[in-house]
CSV table of C-alpha atoms in Angstrom, one decimal:
chain,number,residue,atom,x,y,z
A,20,UNK,CA,0.0,0.0,0.0
A,21,UNK,CA,0.9,3.7,0.0
A,22,UNK,CA,3.4,5.0,2.6
A,23,UNK,CA,5.3,8.1,3.5
A,24,UNK,CA,8.6,8.2,5.3
A,25,UNK,CA,9.9,11.3,7.0
A,26,UNK,CA,13.1,12.0,8.7
A,27,UNK,CA,13.0,11.6,12.5
A,28,UNK,CA,12.8,14.7,14.6
A,29,UNK,CA,13.1,16.8,16.5
A,30,UNK,CA,15.1,19.1,14.3
A,31,UNK,CA,16.6,22.0,16.3
A,32,UNK,CA,17.9,25.0,14.4
A,33,UNK,CA,19.0,28.6,15.1
A,34,UNK,CA,17.0,31.4,13.6
A,35,UNK,CA,18.0,32.2,10.0
A,36,UNK,CA,19.4,28.7,9.5
A,37,UNK,CA,18.6,26.6,6.4
A,38,UNK,CA,16.0,23.9,6.8
A,39,UNK,CA,15.6,20.6,5.0
A,40,UNK,CA,13.0,18.0,6.1
A,41,UNK,CA,13.3,14.8,4.0
A,42,UNK,CA,10.2,13.0,2.7
A,43,UNK,CA,10.1,9.9,0.5
A,44,UNK,CA,7.0,8.0,-0.6
A,45,UNK,CA,5.8,4.7,-2.0
A,46,UNK,CA,2.7,4.7,-4.1
A,47,UNK,CA,1.3,3.2,-7.2
A,48,UNK,CA,0.1,5.5,-9.9
A,49,UNK,CA,0.6,9.3,-9.8
A,50,UNK,CA,-0.1,10.7,-6.3
A,51,UNK,CA,-0.4,14.3,-5.3
A,52,UNK,CA,2.0,15.3,-2.6
A,53,UNK,CA,1.4,17.7,0.3
A,54,UNK,CA,3.1,19.3,3.3
A,55,UNK,CA,0.9,20.2,6.2
A,56,UNK,CA,2.0,22.1,9.4
A,57,UNK,CA,0.6,21.7,12.9
A,58,UNK,CA,1.1,24.3,15.5
A,59,UNK,CA,0.7,23.4,19.2
A,60,UNK,CA,-2.9,22.8,20.1
A,61,UNK,CA,-4.2,23.3,16.6
A,62,UNK,CA,-5.3,21.3,13.6
A,63,UNK,CA,-3.4,20.8,10.3
A,64,UNK,CA,-2.8,23.7,7.9
A,65,UNK,CA,-1.9,23.1,4.3
A,66,UNK,CA,1.6,24.5,3.7
A,67,UNK,CA,2.1,23.6,0.0
A,68,UNK,CA,1.3,20.9,-2.6
A,69,UNK,CA,2.4,19.5,-5.9
A,70,UNK,CA,0.2,17.4,-8.2
A,71,UNK,CA,2.6,16.1,-10.8
A,72,UNK,CA,6.3,15.3,-11.3
A,73,UNK,CA,8.7,18.2,-11.4
A,74,UNK,CA,6.1,20.6,-9.9
A,75,UNK,CA,7.4,22.9,-7.2
A,76,UNK,CA,5.1,23.9,-4.4
A,77,UNK,CA,5.9,27.0,-2.5
A,78,UNK,CA,4.4,29.1,0.3
A,79,UNK,CA,5.7,31.5,3.1
A,80,UNK,CA,9.3,30.8,2.0
A,81,UNK,CA,8.9,27.0,2.1
A,82,UNK,CA,9.5,25.0,-1.1
A,83,UNK,CA,9.3,21.4,-2.1
A,84,UNK,CA,9.8,19.7,-5.5
A,85,UNK,CA,8.0,16.6,-6.6
A,86,UNK,CA,10.8,14.2,-7.7
A,87,UNK,CA,9.3,11.1,-9.3
A,88,UNK,CA,12.7,9.6,-10.1
A,89,UNK,CA,13.7,9.6,-6.4
A,90,UNK,CA,10.1,9.4,-5.1
A,91,UNK,CA,10.8,12.4,-2.9
A,92,UNK,CA,9.2,15.6,-1.8
A,93,UNK,CA,11.7,17.3,0.6
A,94,UNK,CA,10.7,20.5,2.3
A,95,UNK,CA,13.2,23.4,2.4
A,96,UNK,CA,13.3,26.9,3.7
A,97,UNK,CA,16.3,29.3,3.3
A,98,UNK,CA,16.0,31.1,6.6
A,99,UNK,CA,13.8,29.8,9.4
A,100,UNK,CA,12.1,31.9,12.1
A,101,UNK,CA,11.1,31.1,15.7
A,102,UNK,CA,7.5,31.3,14.5
A,103,UNK,CA,8.2,28.3,12.2
A,104,UNK,CA,8.4,26.0,15.2
A,105,UNK,CA,5.8,23.3,14.7
A,106,UNK,CA,5.3,19.8,13.5
A,107,UNK,CA,5.5,19.2,9.7
A,108,UNK,CA,3.7,16.4,8.0
A,109,UNK,CA,4.4,15.1,4.5
A,110,UNK,CA,1.4,13.4,2.9
A,111,UNK,CA,0.1,11.9,-0.3
A,112,UNK,CA,-3.2,11.3,-1.9
A,113,UNK,CA,-3.5,8.6,-4.6
A,114,UNK,CA,-6.0,8.6,-7.3
A,115,UNK,CA,-6.5,4.9,-6.5
A,116,UNK,CA,-7.6,5.7,-2.9
A,117,UNK,CA,-9.0,9.0,-3.8
A,118,UNK,CA,-10.2,10.3,-0.5
A,119,UNK,CA,-7.5,9.0,1.8
A,120,UNK,CA,-4.5,11.1,2.8
A,121,UNK,CA,-1.6,9.0,3.8
A,122,UNK,CA,0.7,10.8,6.3
A,123,UNK,CA,4.2,10.5,7.4
A,124,UNK,CA,4.9,10.4,11.1
A,125,UNK,CA,5.7,14.1,11.3
A,126,UNK,CA,8.9,16.0,12.1
A,127,UNK,CA,9.0,18.4,14.9
A,128,UNK,CA,11.0,21.6,14.2
A,129,UNK,CA,12.2,23.8,17.1
A,130,UNK,CA,13.8,27.1,16.1
A,131,UNK,CA,15.8,29.0,18.7
A,132,UNK,CA,17.1,32.6,18.9
B,20,UNK,CA,-14.9,32.4,3.9
B,21,UNK,CA,-15.2,30.5,7.2
B,22,UNK,CA,-13.0,27.5,7.7
B,23,UNK,CA,-13.8,24.0,8.8
B,24,UNK,CA,-15.4,24.1,12.3
B,25,UNK,CA,-15.6,21.2,14.8
B,26,UNK,CA,-17.5,20.9,17.9
B,27,UNK,CA,-16.9,20.3,20.7
B,28,UNK,CA,-13.2,21.2,20.9
B,29,UNK,CA,-12.6,19.1,24.1
B,30,UNK,CA,-14.5,16.2,25.5
B,31,UNK,CA,-14.0,13.9,28.5
B,32,UNK,CA,-15.8,10.6,28.6
B,33,UNK,CA,-15.6,7.4,30.5
B,34,UNK,CA,-15.1,3.8,29.2
B,35,UNK,CA,-18.2,2.3,27.8
B,36,UNK,CA,-19.9,5.6,26.9
B,37,UNK,CA,-20.5,6.8,23.4
B,38,UNK,CA,-19.7,10.1,21.8
B,39,UNK,CA,-20.8,12.2,18.9
B,40,UNK,CA,-18.5,14.7,17.2
B,41,UNK,CA,-19.6,17.3,14.7
B,42,UNK,CA,-18.0,18.9,11.7
B,43,UNK,CA,-19.1,21.8,9.5
B,44,UNK,CA,-17.2,22.0,6.2
B,45,UNK,CA,-16.2,25.1,4.3
B,46,UNK,CA,-19.2,26.5,2.5
B,47,UNK,CA,-19.5,24.8,-0.9
B,48,UNK,CA,-17.4,21.8,0.0
B,49,UNK,CA,-19.2,18.5,-0.3
B,50,UNK,CA,-16.6,16.0,0.8
B,51,UNK,CA,-15.8,15.5,4.5
B,52,UNK,CA,-13.1,13.2,5.8
B,53,UNK,CA,-12.3,12.2,9.3
B,54,UNK,CA,-8.9,11.3,10.8
B,55,UNK,CA,-7.7,10.1,14.2
B,56,UNK,CA,-4.4,11.5,15.5
B,57,UNK,CA,-2.6,9.7,18.4
B,58,UNK,CA,1.1,9.9,19.5
B,59,UNK,CA,1.5,6.2,18.9
B,60,UNK,CA,-0.3,5.7,15.6
B,61,UNK,CA,0.0,9.1,14.1
B,62,UNK,CA,-2.6,10.3,11.6
B,63,UNK,CA,-5.0,7.6,10.5
B,64,UNK,CA,-7.9,7.9,8.0
B,65,UNK,CA,-11.3,6.9,9.4
B,66,UNK,CA,-13.8,7.5,6.6
B,67,UNK,CA,-14.9,10.0,4.0
B,68,UNK,CA,-18.4,11.1,3.0
B,69,UNK,CA,-19.6,12.7,-0.2
B,70,UNK,CA,-23.2,13.7,-0.9
B,71,UNK,CA,-24.4,11.8,2.2
B,72,UNK,CA,-22.7,8.6,1.1
B,73,UNK,CA,-19.7,6.9,2.7
B,74,UNK,CA,-17.2,6.6,-0.2
B,75,UNK,CA,-14.1,5.3,1.6
B,76,UNK,CA,-13.4,3.7,5.0
B,77,UNK,CA,-10.2,3.1,6.9
B,78,UNK,CA,-9.3,0.2,9.1
B,79,UNK,CA,-11.2,0.9,12.2
B,80,UNK,CA,-13.7,-1.2,14.1
B,81,UNK,CA,-17.4,-0.9,13.6
B,82,UNK,CA,-17.7,1.1,16.9
B,83,UNK,CA,-16.6,4.1,14.7
B,84,UNK,CA,-19.3,5.3,12.4
B,85,UNK,CA,-20.3,8.5,10.7
B,86,UNK,CA,-22.9,10.2,8.6
B,87,UNK,CA,-23.3,13.3,6.4
B,88,UNK,CA,-26.3,15.5,6.2
B,89,UNK,CA,-27.8,17.2,3.1
B,90,UNK,CA,-26.1,20.4,4.0
B,91,UNK,CA,-22.7,18.5,4.0
B,92,UNK,CA,-22.3,18.7,7.8
B,93,UNK,CA,-21.0,15.5,9.2
B,94,UNK,CA,-21.0,13.7,12.5
B,95,UNK,CA,-18.9,10.8,13.7
B,96,UNK,CA,-19.9,8.5,16.5
B,97,UNK,CA,-17.8,6.2,18.6
B,98,UNK,CA,-19.7,3.7,20.7
B,99,UNK,CA,-18.5,1.7,23.7
B,100,UNK,CA,-15.5,3.9,24.2
B,101,UNK,CA,-12.1,2.4,25.1
B,102,UNK,CA,-9.1,4.1,26.7
B,103,UNK,CA,-7.3,3.8,23.4
B,104,UNK,CA,-9.9,6.0,21.7
B,105,UNK,CA,-8.3,9.0,23.4
B,106,UNK,CA,-7.1,11.1,20.5
B,107,UNK,CA,-7.4,14.2,18.5
B,108,UNK,CA,-10.1,13.7,15.9
B,109,UNK,CA,-9.7,15.9,12.8
B,110,UNK,CA,-12.2,16.6,10.2
B,111,UNK,CA,-11.2,17.8,6.7
B,112,UNK,CA,-13.3,19.1,3.8
B,113,UNK,CA,-12.7,19.5,0.1
B,114,UNK,CA,-14.6,20.8,-2.9
B,115,UNK,CA,-15.1,17.4,-4.6
B,116,UNK,CA,-14.2,13.8,-3.8
B,117,UNK,CA,-10.6,14.4,-2.9
B,118,UNK,CA,-8.5,13.0,-5.6
B,119,UNK,CA,-6.4,15.9,-6.6
B,120,UNK,CA,-8.4,18.4,-4.6
B,121,UNK,CA,-6.9,19.7,-1.4
B,122,UNK,CA,-8.3,18.8,2.0
B,123,UNK,CA,-8.7,21.6,4.5
B,124,UNK,CA,-8.6,20.7,8.2
B,125,UNK,CA,-10.5,21.9,11.2
B,126,UNK,CA,-9.0,22.5,14.6
B,127,UNK,CA,-10.0,19.1,15.9
B,128,UNK,CA,-11.9,17.6,18.8
B,129,UNK,CA,-9.7,16.4,21.6
B,130,UNK,CA,-11.3,13.3,23.2
B,131,UNK,CA,-10.1,12.0,26.5
B,132,UNK,CA,-11.5,8.6,27.7
B,133,UNK,CA,-11.1,7.8,31.4
């Protein structure tokens, strides 16, 4: 079945550091890929998405490129802020299981001054 | 446009009781999905409703059920609660049956079973 693998956290960075959170997936067909963010005590917010190979999703300085050849969708940001501290989830939705989002385990990011 | 709303936000129940959670989707969205989030199992898909019909179901026991009303609002019910049902229950809505469409999440209902 479909699966998403994320790098283990927590990731601790100083403000203005470069961020990479790795995400790889296993799926049949042509899934759409997503990054969601969860702040403490809240639900999930869509951060960015990509629906086909080589698409780049971007939002609020975060970027991720859909790489079919490496089945990856790594999240990057050039300069993190304390306010970026949250848990980040990589997810996919497959046309074969149309309504089901499959999530990774989440990566907690802690940004310090 | 208002986002997805869920009520109640917090709930405490005891083992053996039942609970009903409510979700109001974004206006115009007809698909509603439910997820359970726990520290041990992460985010797991419960079920999805579209036009009052259950279209997809995850691997949960029959104690977990749901329904959708004609205005797209949805409820999920858990009967005979167990301690392991303590979780954050998240509802998500999308414009159409979510294939390529994005799912937008509500703030969740945090259920504690004692």
